[in-house]
Coordinates of C-alpha atoms in Angstrom, one line a residue:
Chain A
M1 CA -11.3 27.4 5.0
T2 CA -13.5 26.4 2.1
E3 CA -13.2 22.7 3.1
Q4 CA -15.3 23.5 6.2
R5 CA -18.4 23.7 4.1
I6 CA -18.3 20.5 2.1
F7 CA -20.9 17.9 3.1
V8 CA -21.5 14.3 2.3
A9 CA -24.9 14.2 0.7
G10 CA -25.1 10.5 0.1
V11 CA -23.1 7.3 0.1
G12 CA -23.6 3.9 -1.5
M13 CA -21.7 0.7 -2.1
H14 CA -21.6 -2.4 -4.2
P15 CA -20.3 -5.0 -1.8
F16 CA -16.6 -6.0 -2.0
G17 CA -15.9 -9.6 -3.0
R18 CA -16.0 -11.8 -6.0
F19 CA -18.9 -11.3 -8.5
D20 CA -18.3 -13.4 -11.5
G21 CA -20.3 -12.0 -14.4
A22 CA -20.8 -8.6 -12.9
T23 CA -19.1 -5.9 -15.0
P24 CA -17.3 -2.9 -13.5
A25 CA -20.0 -0.7 -15.1
Q26 CA -22.8 -2.6 -13.3
M27 CA -21.0 -2.5 -10.0
G28 CA -20.1 1.2 -10.3
R29 CA -23.6 2.3 -11.3
L30 CA -25.2 0.3 -8.5
A31 CA -23.0 2.2 -6.0
V32 CA -23.8 5.5 -7.6
N33 CA -27.5 4.8 -7.7
R34 CA -27.5 3.8 -4.0
A35 CA -25.5 7.0 -3.2
L36 CA -28.0 9.2 -5.2
A37 CA -30.9 7.5 -3.4
D38 CA -29.2 8.1 -0.1
A39 CA -28.8 11.7 -1.0
G40 CA -32.3 12.1 -2.4
M41 CA -30.8 13.3 -5.6
S42 CA -30.7 12.3 -9.2
W43 CA -27.8 12.2 -11.7
T44 CA -29.0 15.5 -13.2
D45 CA -28.0 17.1 -9.8
I46 CA -24.3 16.1 -10.4
D47 CA -22.0 18.8 -11.8
A48 CA -18.9 16.6 -12.2
A49 CA -17.8 13.1 -11.5
Y50 CA -14.5 11.4 -10.6
L51 CA -13.8 7.7 -11.2
A52 CA -11.0 6.1 -9.1
S53 CA -9.5 2.8 -10.4
M54 CA -6.2 1.2 -10.9
Y55 CA -7.0 -1.8 -13.1
L56 CA -9.7 -0.4 -15.4
P57 CA -8.9 0.8 -19.0
A58 CA -8.9 4.3 -20.4
T59 CA -12.1 6.4 -20.1
S60 CA -13.6 4.0 -17.7
G61 CA -15.3 6.9 -15.9
A62 CA -17.2 7.9 -19.0
R63 CA -18.0 4.3 -19.9
I64 CA -19.3 3.5 -16.5
L65 CA -21.1 6.7 -15.6
K66 CA -22.3 8.1 -18.9
P67 CA -25.2 5.7 -19.2
L68 CA -26.6 7.3 -16.0
G69 CA -27.3 10.3 -18.2
A70 CA -25.3 11.7 -21.1
N71 CA -25.6 15.3 -19.8
G72 CA -22.1 16.3 -20.8
I73 CA -20.7 16.8 -17.3
P74 CA -16.9 16.3 -16.9
I75 CA -16.0 12.8 -15.8
S76 CA -12.3 12.4 -14.8
D77 CA -10.4 9.1 -14.3
V78 CA -8.1 9.2 -11.3
E79 CA -5.3 6.7 -10.4
A80 CA -2.9 6.6 -7.5
A81 CA -2.6 2.8 -6.7
C82 CA -4.1 2.0 -3.3
A83 CA -4.7 5.7 -2.6
S84 CA -6.8 6.2 -5.8
G85 CA -10.0 6.8 -4.0
G86 CA -8.5 9.3 -1.6
V87 CA -6.9 11.2 -4.5
A88 CA -10.2 11.2 -6.4
L89 CA -11.9 12.6 -3.3
K90 CA -9.2 15.3 -3.0
Q91 CA -9.7 16.3 -6.6
A92 CA -13.5 16.5 -6.0
M93 CA -12.9 18.7 -3.0
L94 CA -10.7 21.0 -5.0
G95 CA -13.4 21.2 -7.7
L96 CA -16.0 22.2 -5.1
A97 CA -13.7 24.6 -3.3
S98 CA -12.8 26.4 -6.5
G99 CA -16.4 27.3 -7.0
E100 CA -16.6 25.4 -10.3
Y101 CA -19.1 22.8 -9.0
E102 CA -21.8 22.7 -6.4
T103 CA -22.3 18.9 -6.2
V104 CA -20.0 16.1 -7.4
A105 CA -19.9 12.3 -7.4
V106 CA -16.8 10.4 -6.4
V107 CA -16.9 6.8 -7.5
G108 CA -14.4 4.0 -7.0
V109 CA -14.7 0.8 -9.0
E110 CA -12.4 -2.2 -9.4
K111 CA -12.4 -5.7 -10.8
M112 CA -9.1 -7.3 -10.1
P113 CA -7.8 -10.7 -11.1
R114 CA -7.2 -13.3 -8.3
G115 CA -3.9 -13.7 -6.7
F116 CA -0.9 -11.4 -6.5
M117 CA -1.2 -8.0 -8.1
D118 CA 0.3 -7.8 -11.6
P119 CA 3.9 -6.7 -10.8
A120 CA 4.2 -4.9 -14.1
M121 CA 1.9 -2.3 -12.7
I122 CA 4.5 -1.1 -10.2
F123 CA 7.9 -2.8 -10.9
D124 CA 10.5 -2.6 -13.6
A125 CA 11.2 -5.6 -15.9
W126 CA 14.6 -6.2 -14.3
Q127 CA 13.1 -6.5 -10.9
I128 CA 10.4 -8.9 -12.1
E129 CA 13.0 -11.0 -13.9
Q130 CA 15.0 -11.4 -10.7
G131 CA 11.9 -12.4 -8.7
L132 CA 12.0 -9.2 -6.6
A133 CA 8.5 -8.0 -7.6
V134 CA 6.4 -9.8 -5.0
N135 CA 4.0 -7.2 -3.5
P136 CA 3.6 -8.5 0.0
S137 CA 7.3 -9.0 0.5
Y138 CA 7.9 -5.3 1.2
W139 CA 5.4 -5.1 4.0
A140 CA 6.7 -8.4 5.4
M141 CA 10.3 -7.0 5.5
R142 CA 9.1 -4.0 7.4
A143 CA 7.2 -6.2 9.8
Q144 CA 10.3 -8.4 10.3
R145 CA 12.4 -5.3 11.1
H146 CA 9.8 -3.9 13.4
M147 CA 9.7 -7.2 15.3
H148 CA 13.5 -7.1 15.5
E149 CA 13.7 -3.5 16.8
Y150 CA 10.7 -3.3 19.1
G151 CA 9.9 -6.9 20.0
T152 CA 6.6 -6.9 18.2
T153 CA 5.3 -10.5 18.1
E154 CA 3.5 -12.6 15.5
T155 CA 0.7 -13.0 18.0
Q156 CA 0.2 -9.3 18.2
L157 CA 0.0 -9.1 14.4
A158 CA -2.4 -12.1 14.4
K159 CA -4.6 -10.3 17.0
I160 CA -5.2 -7.5 14.5
A161 CA -6.4 -10.0 11.9
V162 CA -8.6 -11.7 14.5
K163 CA -10.1 -8.2 15.4
N164 CA -10.8 -7.2 11.8
H165 CA -12.3 -10.6 10.8
A166 CA -14.6 -10.5 13.8
N167 CA -15.7 -6.9 13.0
S168 CA -16.6 -7.9 9.5
V169 CA -19.2 -10.5 10.6
H170 CA -21.7 -7.6 10.9
N171 CA -20.8 -5.9 7.6
E172 CA -22.9 -7.1 4.7
N173 CA -20.5 -5.3 2.3
A174 CA -17.4 -7.3 3.5
M175 CA -16.0 -10.2 1.5
Y176 CA -15.5 -12.8 4.3
Q177 CA -17.9 -11.9 7.1
K178 CA -16.3 -14.7 9.0
A179 CA -14.6 -14.8 12.4
F180 CA -11.3 -16.6 12.8
S181 CA -9.6 -17.7 16.1
L182 CA -6.1 -16.6 17.0
E183 CA -5.0 -20.2 16.4
E184 CA -6.6 -20.3 13.0
V185 CA -4.8 -17.0 12.0
L186 CA -1.4 -18.2 13.4
T187 CA -1.6 -21.5 11.6
S188 CA -2.8 -20.1 8.3
K189 CA -0.3 -20.5 5.5
L190 CA 2.7 -18.2 5.4
V191 CA 2.6 -16.0 2.4
C192 CA 5.7 -13.9 3.0
D193 CA 7.2 -14.4 6.5
P194 CA 5.9 -13.3 9.0
I195 CA 2.7 -12.4 7.1
R196 CA 0.1 -15.2 6.9
L197 CA -2.8 -15.7 4.5
L198 CA -5.5 -14.7 7.1
E199 CA -3.5 -11.5 7.9
I200 CA -3.4 -10.2 4.3
C201 CA -6.0 -8.5 2.2
A202 CA -7.2 -10.0 -1.1
P203 CA -7.3 -7.9 -4.2
N204 CA -11.0 -8.2 -5.3
E205 CA -14.0 -6.4 -6.8
G206 CA -16.5 -3.9 -5.7
A207 CA -17.5 -0.2 -5.9
A208 CA -18.3 2.7 -3.6
A209 CA -19.7 6.1 -4.3
V210 CA -19.8 9.3 -2.3
I211 CA -21.8 12.4 -3.3
L212 CA -20.4 15.7 -2.0
T213 CA -22.1 19.0 -2.0
K214 CA -21.6 22.5 -0.7
G215 CA -23.7 24.0 2.0
R216 CA -26.1 22.1 4.3
I217 CA -28.3 19.4 2.9
K218 CA -31.9 20.5 2.9
A219 CA -34.8 18.4 4.2
D220 CA -32.5 15.8 5.8
S221 CA -33.2 14.9 9.4
R222 CA -30.0 12.8 9.7
P223 CA -26.9 14.4 11.3
A224 CA -25.1 16.3 8.6
V225 CA -21.6 14.8 8.0
R226 CA -19.0 17.1 6.4
I227 CA -15.5 16.5 5.2
A228 CA -13.4 18.4 7.7
A229 CA -10.2 17.7 5.7
C230 CA -8.9 15.6 2.8
T231 CA -5.1 15.6 2.2
Q232 CA -2.9 13.8 -0.2
V233 CA 0.9 13.4 -0.1
L234 CA 3.5 11.4 -1.9
A235 CA 6.3 9.9 0.3
E236 CA 9.5 12.1 0.4
F237 CA 12.9 10.5 -0.1
S238 CA 13.3 7.5 2.1
A239 CA 10.3 8.5 4.2
D240 CA 8.6 5.3 3.1
W241 CA 9.9 2.0 2.0
R242 CA 7.7 2.1 -1.1
A243 CA 9.7 4.8 -2.8
P244 CA 12.1 4.0 -4.2
M245 CA 11.6 0.4 -3.4
H246 CA 14.9 -0.9 -4.7
S247 CA 17.2 1.6 -3.0
L248 CA 16.5 2.8 0.5
S249 CA 18.7 5.2 2.4
A250 CA 20.3 3.8 5.6
R251 CA 20.9 7.3 6.9
R252 CA 17.4 8.7 6.8
D253 CA 15.5 6.6 9.3
D254 CA 14.3 9.9 10.8
A255 CA 12.4 10.9 7.7
V256 CA 8.7 11.7 8.3
P257 CA 6.5 8.9 6.9
P258 CA 3.7 9.9 4.4
T259 CA 1.0 8.8 6.8
T260 CA 2.2 11.1 9.4
R261 CA 2.6 14.0 7.0
A262 CA -0.9 13.5 5.5
A263 CA -2.5 13.1 8.9
T264 CA -0.7 16.1 10.4
R265 CA -1.9 18.3 7.6
A266 CA -5.4 16.9 7.8
F267 CA -5.6 17.5 11.6
E268 CA -4.4 21.1 11.1
R269 CA -7.0 21.7 8.4
A270 CA -9.7 20.2 10.5
G271 CA -8.7 22.0 13.6
L272 CA -8.8 18.6 15.3
G273 CA -6.3 16.2 16.9
V274 CA -6.0 12.4 17.0
E275 CA -7.6 12.5 20.4
D276 CA -10.8 13.8 18.8
V277 CA -11.2 10.9 16.4
D278 CA -13.8 8.3 17.5
C279 CA -13.3 5.8 14.7
F280 CA -10.5 5.0 12.2
E281 CA -10.5 3.1 8.9
V282 CA -6.9 2.5 8.0
Q283 CA -4.9 0.8 5.2
D284 CA -4.6 -2.7 6.6
T285 CA -3.1 -4.2 3.5
D286 CA -1.8 -6.7 6.0
A287 CA -1.9 -6.9 9.8
F288 CA 1.5 -5.2 10.1
S289 CA 0.4 -2.3 7.9
E290 CA -2.4 -1.6 10.4
L291 CA 0.0 -1.7 13.3
E292 CA 2.4 0.7 11.5
A293 CA -0.6 3.0 10.8
Y294 CA -1.3 3.2 14.5
E295 CA 2.2 4.5 15.0
H296 CA 2.3 6.9 12.1
L297 CA -1.2 8.4 12.7
G298 CA -0.1 9.1 16.3
L299 CA -2.3 6.6 18.2
C300 CA 0.8 5.6 20.0
A301 CA 4.6 6.2 19.8
V302 CA 6.7 4.3 17.2
G303 CA 7.4 0.8 18.6
E304 CA 4.3 0.7 20.8
G305 CA 1.8 -0.6 18.2
G306 CA 2.1 -4.1 19.7
R307 CA 1.2 -2.9 23.1
L308 CA -1.8 -1.0 21.7
V309 CA -3.0 -4.3 20.3
D310 CA -2.5 -6.2 23.6
D311 CA -4.4 -3.5 25.5
G312 CA -7.4 -3.8 23.1
V313 CA -7.3 0.0 22.4
T314 CA -8.2 -0.5 18.8
D315 CA -10.9 -3.1 19.4
I316 CA -14.5 -2.1 18.7
G317 CA -15.0 -1.6 22.4
G318 CA -11.7 0.1 22.9
A319 CA -10.8 3.8 23.2
K320 CA -9.6 4.1 19.6
P321 CA -11.5 1.6 17.4
V322 CA -9.8 0.8 14.1
N323 CA -11.4 -0.9 11.1
V324 CA -14.7 -1.7 12.7
S325 CA -15.9 -2.4 9.1
G326 CA -13.6 -5.4 9.1
G327 CA -10.9 -3.5 7.2
L328 CA -9.3 -4.5 4.0
I329 CA -8.2 -7.8 5.6
S330 CA -11.9 -8.8 5.7
K331 CA -13.5 -6.7 3.0
G332 CA -10.8 -7.3 0.5
E333 CA -9.1 -4.4 -1.4
P334 CA -10.6 -3.3 -4.7
V335 CA -8.0 -0.6 -4.8
G336 CA -9.9 2.1 -6.6
A337 CA -12.9 1.7 -4.2
S338 CA -11.1 1.0 -0.9
H339 CA -10.9 4.6 0.4
L340 CA -14.4 5.5 -0.6
G341 CA -15.6 2.3 1.1
Q342 CA -13.8 3.6 4.2
V343 CA -15.7 6.9 3.9
V344 CA -19.0 5.1 3.5
E345 CA -18.3 3.2 6.7
I346 CA -17.5 6.4 8.6
V347 CA -20.5 8.3 7.3
H348 CA -22.7 5.4 8.6
Q349 CA -20.9 5.5 11.9
L350 CA -21.3 9.3 12.3
R351 CA -25.0 9.1 11.3
G352 CA -25.5 6.3 13.8
E353 CA -26.5 3.9 11.0
A354 CA -23.8 1.2 11.5
G355 CA -26.1 -1.3 13.2
E356 CA -24.3 -4.0 15.3
R357 CA -20.9 -2.4 14.7
Q358 CA -22.0 1.1 15.7
I359 CA -19.5 3.0 17.9
A360 CA -21.5 4.9 20.5
D361 CA -21.9 8.6 19.8
A362 CA -19.2 8.7 17.1
K363 CA -18.6 12.3 16.0
V364 CA -15.3 12.3 14.1
G365 CA -13.9 9.6 11.9
L366 CA -10.6 9.3 9.9
A367 CA -10.0 7.3 6.7
H368 CA -6.4 6.5 5.6
V369 CA -5.0 4.8 2.5
L370 CA -1.4 4.2 1.5
G371 CA 0.1 2.4 -1.5
A372 CA 2.6 2.2 -4.3
A373 CA 5.1 5.0 -4.6
G374 CA 4.1 6.2 -1.2
N375 CA 0.8 7.6 -2.3
C376 CA -1.1 8.5 0.8
A377 CA -4.5 10.1 1.5
V378 CA -6.2 11.0 4.8
T379 CA -9.8 12.1 5.0
I380 CA -11.4 13.4 8.3
L381 CA -15.2 13.4 8.5
Q382 CA -17.1 15.2 11.3
R383 CA -20.7 15.5 12.2
Chain B
M1 CA 24.4 -21.1 -32.7
D2 CA 23.9 -24.7 -31.6
G3 CA 26.6 -25.9 -29.3
E4 CA 28.5 -22.6 -29.2
I5 CA 29.7 -21.6 -25.8
L6 CA 28.3 -18.2 -24.8
T7 CA 31.0 -15.7 -24.4
E8 CA 29.0 -12.5 -24.3
I9 CA 27.6 -11.6 -20.9
R10 CA 25.2 -8.8 -20.1
P11 CA 23.9 -7.8 -16.6
I12 CA 20.1 -7.8 -16.2
A13 CA 20.2 -4.1 -15.3
P14 CA 23.4 -2.4 -16.5
A15 CA 22.7 0.7 -14.3
F16 CA 22.6 -1.4 -11.2
L17 CA 25.1 -4.3 -11.8
G18 CA 28.5 -4.1 -13.5
R19 CA 32.2 -4.6 -13.2
S20 CA 34.6 -2.8 -11.0
A21 CA 37.9 -1.4 -12.4
G22 CA 39.4 -4.8 -11.3
G23 CA 36.9 -6.7 -13.3
E24 CA 34.9 -8.0 -10.3
W25 CA 31.1 -7.9 -10.3
T26 CA 29.8 -5.0 -8.2
L27 CA 26.6 -3.3 -7.5
L28 CA 26.6 0.3 -9.0
G29 CA 25.4 3.5 -7.4
R30 CA 25.7 7.2 -7.3
R31 CA 27.0 9.5 -4.5
C32 CA 25.7 13.0 -4.3
E33 CA 28.5 15.6 -4.1
S34 CA 26.3 18.0 -2.2
C35 CA 24.9 15.8 0.6
A36 CA 26.9 12.6 0.3
E37 CA 23.7 10.5 0.0
I38 CA 24.3 7.3 -1.9
A39 CA 21.7 5.7 -4.1
F40 CA 21.6 2.2 -5.7
G41 CA 21.7 2.5 -9.4
Q42 CA 23.1 4.9 -11.9
D43 CA 19.8 5.8 -13.6
G44 CA 18.6 9.0 -11.9
D45 CA 19.0 12.6 -12.9
A46 CA 19.1 14.1 -9.4
C47 CA 19.9 13.2 -5.8
Q48 CA 16.6 12.0 -4.3
S49 CA 17.6 13.4 -1.0
C50 CA 18.7 17.0 -1.8
G51 CA 17.9 17.5 -5.5
S52 CA 21.4 18.2 -6.6
S53 CA 22.3 17.0 -10.1
T54 CA 26.0 16.6 -9.3
L55 CA 26.2 12.9 -8.9
I56 CA 29.4 10.7 -9.0
D57 CA 29.2 7.1 -10.2
V58 CA 30.5 4.7 -7.6
C59 CA 30.8 1.0 -7.1
L60 CA 28.8 -0.2 -4.1
G61 CA 31.0 -3.3 -3.9
D62 CA 30.0 -6.8 -3.1
H63 CA 29.6 -6.9 0.7
G64 CA 26.7 -6.1 2.9
E65 CA 24.7 -7.1 6.0
L66 CA 21.1 -8.3 6.1
W67 CA 18.9 -5.4 7.4
S68 CA 15.6 -7.3 7.1
Y69 CA 14.1 -10.2 5.2
T70 CA 11.1 -12.2 4.3
V71 CA 10.6 -15.7 2.9
L72 CA 8.6 -16.2 -0.3
R73 CA 6.4 -19.3 -0.1
N74 CA 5.0 -19.0 -3.6
P75 CA 6.8 -18.4 -7.0
P76 CA 7.3 -14.7 -7.7
P77 CA 4.7 -13.5 -10.2
G78 CA 5.2 -11.8 -13.5
N79 CA 6.9 -12.3 -16.8
R80 CA 10.2 -14.0 -16.0
R81 CA 12.5 -15.8 -18.4
T82 CA 14.7 -17.5 -15.9
T83 CA 15.6 -21.0 -16.9
E84 CA 16.3 -22.1 -13.3
P85 CA 13.4 -23.7 -11.5
D86 CA 12.1 -21.6 -8.6
R87 CA 13.6 -22.5 -5.3
L88 CA 11.0 -22.3 -2.6
P89 CA 11.1 -21.2 0.1
Q90 CA 13.2 -18.3 -1.2
A91 CA 14.4 -15.5 1.0
L92 CA 14.2 -11.9 -0.1
G93 CA 15.9 -9.2 1.8
L94 CA 17.2 -5.7 2.2
V95 CA 21.0 -5.7 2.3
E96 CA 22.6 -2.7 4.0
I97 CA 25.8 -1.6 2.2
G98 CA 28.4 0.5 3.9
G99 CA 25.9 1.9 6.4
A100 CA 24.6 4.1 3.5
V101 CA 22.1 2.3 1.4
R102 CA 19.8 -0.7 1.6
V103 CA 19.4 -2.7 -1.6
M104 CA 16.6 -5.3 -2.3
A105 CA 17.9 -8.7 -3.4
C106 CA 17.2 -12.4 -3.3
I107 CA 19.1 -13.9 -0.4
D108 CA 20.5 -17.3 -1.2
V109 CA 20.8 -18.6 2.4
P110 CA 18.9 -21.5 3.9
V111 CA 15.8 -20.1 5.6
E112 CA 16.8 -21.5 9.0
R113 CA 20.1 -19.6 8.9
L114 CA 18.5 -16.2 8.2
A115 CA 19.3 -13.6 10.8
I116 CA 19.2 -9.8 10.8
G117 CA 22.7 -8.4 10.7
M118 CA 24.3 -11.5 9.1
P119 CA 27.2 -10.7 6.7
L120 CA 26.5 -11.3 3.0
R121 CA 28.4 -11.2 -0.2
L122 CA 27.2 -10.5 -3.8
L123 CA 26.5 -13.5 -6.0
T124 CA 25.8 -13.5 -9.7
S125 CA 24.3 -16.1 -11.9
E126 CA 22.8 -16.5 -15.4
L127 CA 19.1 -15.8 -15.4
F128 CA 18.4 -16.7 -19.0
E129 CA 19.9 -16.5 -22.5
D130 CA 18.8 -13.7 -24.9
S131 CA 19.8 -13.9 -28.5
G132 CA 23.0 -15.6 -27.7
V133 CA 23.9 -13.4 -24.8
S134 CA 24.0 -14.7 -21.2
V135 CA 21.9 -12.4 -19.0
V136 CA 23.3 -12.2 -15.5
G137 CA 21.4 -11.3 -12.3
Y138 CA 22.5 -10.7 -8.7
S139 CA 21.7 -12.1 -5.3
F140 CA 23.4 -12.2 -2.0
G141 CA 24.8 -15.3 -0.2
E142 CA 26.3 -15.9 3.3
R143 CA 29.8 -14.4 3.9
Q144 CA 32.2 -15.6 6.5
N145 CA 33.1 -12.7 8.8
D146 CA 36.4 -11.2 7.8

């Protein structure tokens, strides 16, 4: 399998948060320059670049990256809502695997307005007119149903937010870097019942860059980290509540969710199983989304996500640590950069460079994103 | 015209909301002749479940049960021309119709009465006026068990 031979040469980030006055170009180039420095490379070593973003205008890839050196390499803009970074990474993998390129840069950049995401990005006018286009409401309805069917509690959801916020304290790239108590989370404002303000990610700004190359990296004493698999799927009919959002089948509750499909394929490609993964970075758009990811990735059976939380399995000291970076709940979600930010975190974990949030002897990490239209990507990294 | 009573009425989404043969408001859908899957709306070209293009227009009726819900605590975002002030908190739900399809709708039920499984009925109301036409939207309200 050609994917076996693709290595991460370097990673870099512009922190996620709010940076008034900073342009997308400045943030993107900072991340790229940090990734190039991390790789010991220069822009002239790059054969092609992919720019992931949802909110930036046409040709943003060229606008952001060309000033690094107008050497005529192909620069492609990639958009797949919250999964944009994963889909860009997948395209980069295909470019390398095809033999067309030896070394590529994958860059995610975003600068989103404050507040709810612009509903016109993902909803029809008639849905917006009727007040149906409220992004968090869909996750909230899934959460409410899960609580009804399996007895999942608000406290269990809140514990996920407590965990992620606590993890972010040691992450200089996170937006909040602030621990909150269970009581603070449970008394924070309701946004869409049962989801509360401290349990939901903020759309924000930031950038992340990953340099991929074929073959082993020379003159690098650090553990070599390779992409063991990168898969992308779109939800099948009624396999996910995002597609189509306005009309869900009541007869297809057995449909395989996109996260399960993407992860199953990724594990097959990597020749690994969920039991081999030492750290997970998953789409915690809100606390319930993380709980659902546990179940759909196979960390536990459907309905047992709450128990997993109570048992501390996904805590930083647990058997299956999830979102030790702080997750999107604490980092915020600059959608184009989110998956690449997850990859940066896992690369640091696998190299043993994660400082106070280091997971001992981490060898395999999994990054997962899921968003509008059921766009889903899973990347497995291994050292 | 000033003072003229609006007589022309248009549903906000004619592929989703219309009149039954008896003239009652109904949600609209399509049933697949091949796999019997039912979808909300009459705007697609193929069955999303099996891919067949043999689709029959059907009325989904005006009854359903609440499958899940949330409560909006902030005004819905986006470009909305509604002339009614936002009622907050406002429930939003997925309404299961005939055990076949779940449809997203505002749920005009007091928040403290919301319960999964509760019987609901279709409501319509004018959202706004557009060039002399009354544009009507849908929601669901509580239904007494019958």
